[in-house]
Steps between C-alpha positions, in 0.01 A plus 500: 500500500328401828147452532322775740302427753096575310363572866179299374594254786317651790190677368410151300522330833340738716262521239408127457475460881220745497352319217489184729369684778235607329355197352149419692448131674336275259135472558496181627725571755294827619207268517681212713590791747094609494372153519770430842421862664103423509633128564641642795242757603240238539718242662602716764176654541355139552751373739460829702118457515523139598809588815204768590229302461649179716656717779146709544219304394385209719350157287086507532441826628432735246579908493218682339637737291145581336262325709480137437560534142842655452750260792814460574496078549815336560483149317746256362440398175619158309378561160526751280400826420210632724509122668440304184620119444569482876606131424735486295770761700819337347368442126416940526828544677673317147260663285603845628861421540493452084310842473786655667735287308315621130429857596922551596522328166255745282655793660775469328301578174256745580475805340174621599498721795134336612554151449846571712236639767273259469745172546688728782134484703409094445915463588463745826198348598658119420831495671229666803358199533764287421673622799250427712454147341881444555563626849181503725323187646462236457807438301685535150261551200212407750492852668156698530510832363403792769194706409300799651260668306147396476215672303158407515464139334803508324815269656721692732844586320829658489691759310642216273171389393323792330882575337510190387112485320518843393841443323332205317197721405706798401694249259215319363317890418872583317515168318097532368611868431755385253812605737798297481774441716749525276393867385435822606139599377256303386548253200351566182423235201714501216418784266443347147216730292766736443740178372507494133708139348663513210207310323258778599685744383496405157121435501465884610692688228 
């Protein structure tokens, strides 16, 4: 007797294929993708603003935008964020070079979709500046970040540096809301009134 061919061959296959095809990314994988495409909206958002912004705007002469509060002022900046720390330009430019570093790091973990927008806007608005620290004058990890906006009292910045401050904020509101990065909602405390040991149970009957 010889065996017949079931037919079970292809339909399993086809079957199985479509199985595979079907299964969703993991979460942290979505969330990488997230935290690199705002990444990437605010870097090149930045390093537009700044091409503009140097090929337009001329150094101490100011464009009024709304009267003399609301400029456009073309400075270069050595510190950091709205032209903090202005001496120490190569200690920032390490300091932000590990945020980078630690941010690519997390994103591998994140399952939150806000924490993955959050780190995306401080890592945007980092490599930013980090460009402009490795590449403009006066040299390597000495550079002076362009920036162009100036309102009222406040320091005149760049795209980079409100991405960069709000990211922090929006993390520090998610972390004192009790959202994690490593989950999708918010956390919630261990649920033990409804937890009855062994022990207690015998008390009860």
């Amino acid at each position: 007797m010889t065996d017949e061919p079931t037919g079970l061959t292809g339909p399993v296959t086809e079957a199985s294929e479509a199985e595979v095809a079907e299964v969703p990314a993991p979460p942290s994988r979505r969330r990488l993708r997230l935290l690199i495409s705002v990444a990437a909206a605010v870097l090149l958002l930045d390093i537009f603003t700044k091409l503009l912004a140097v090929r337009l705007l001329t150094p101490g002469q100011p464009v009024s935008i709304i009267g003399d509060t609301v400029t456009w002022t073309l400075v270069r900046n050595s510190g950091a964020a709205f032209s903090m720390g202005t001496s120490y330009t190569w200690v920032l430019t390490l300091i932000a070079s590990g945020v980078v570093i630690g941010i690519v790091w997390m994103g591998r973990m994140l399952v939150s979709p806000w924490w993955a927008i959050g780190l995306g806007m401080i890592l945007g608005g980092a490599m930013g500046n980090l460009i402009d620290r490795f590449f403009r004058s006066p040299g390597p990890l000495r550079g002076h970040v362009v920036d162009f906006f100036s309102v009222g009292w406040w320091p005149v910045f760049n795209v980079a540096d409100p991405a960069v401050v709000g990211g922090a904020i929006l993390l520090v509101g998610l972390s004192l809301l009790g959202f994690d990065y490593d989950t999708v909602g918010r956390g919630k405390p261990d649920d033990q009134s409804g937890t009855v040991g062994p022990g207690e149970a015998e008390h009860t009957e």
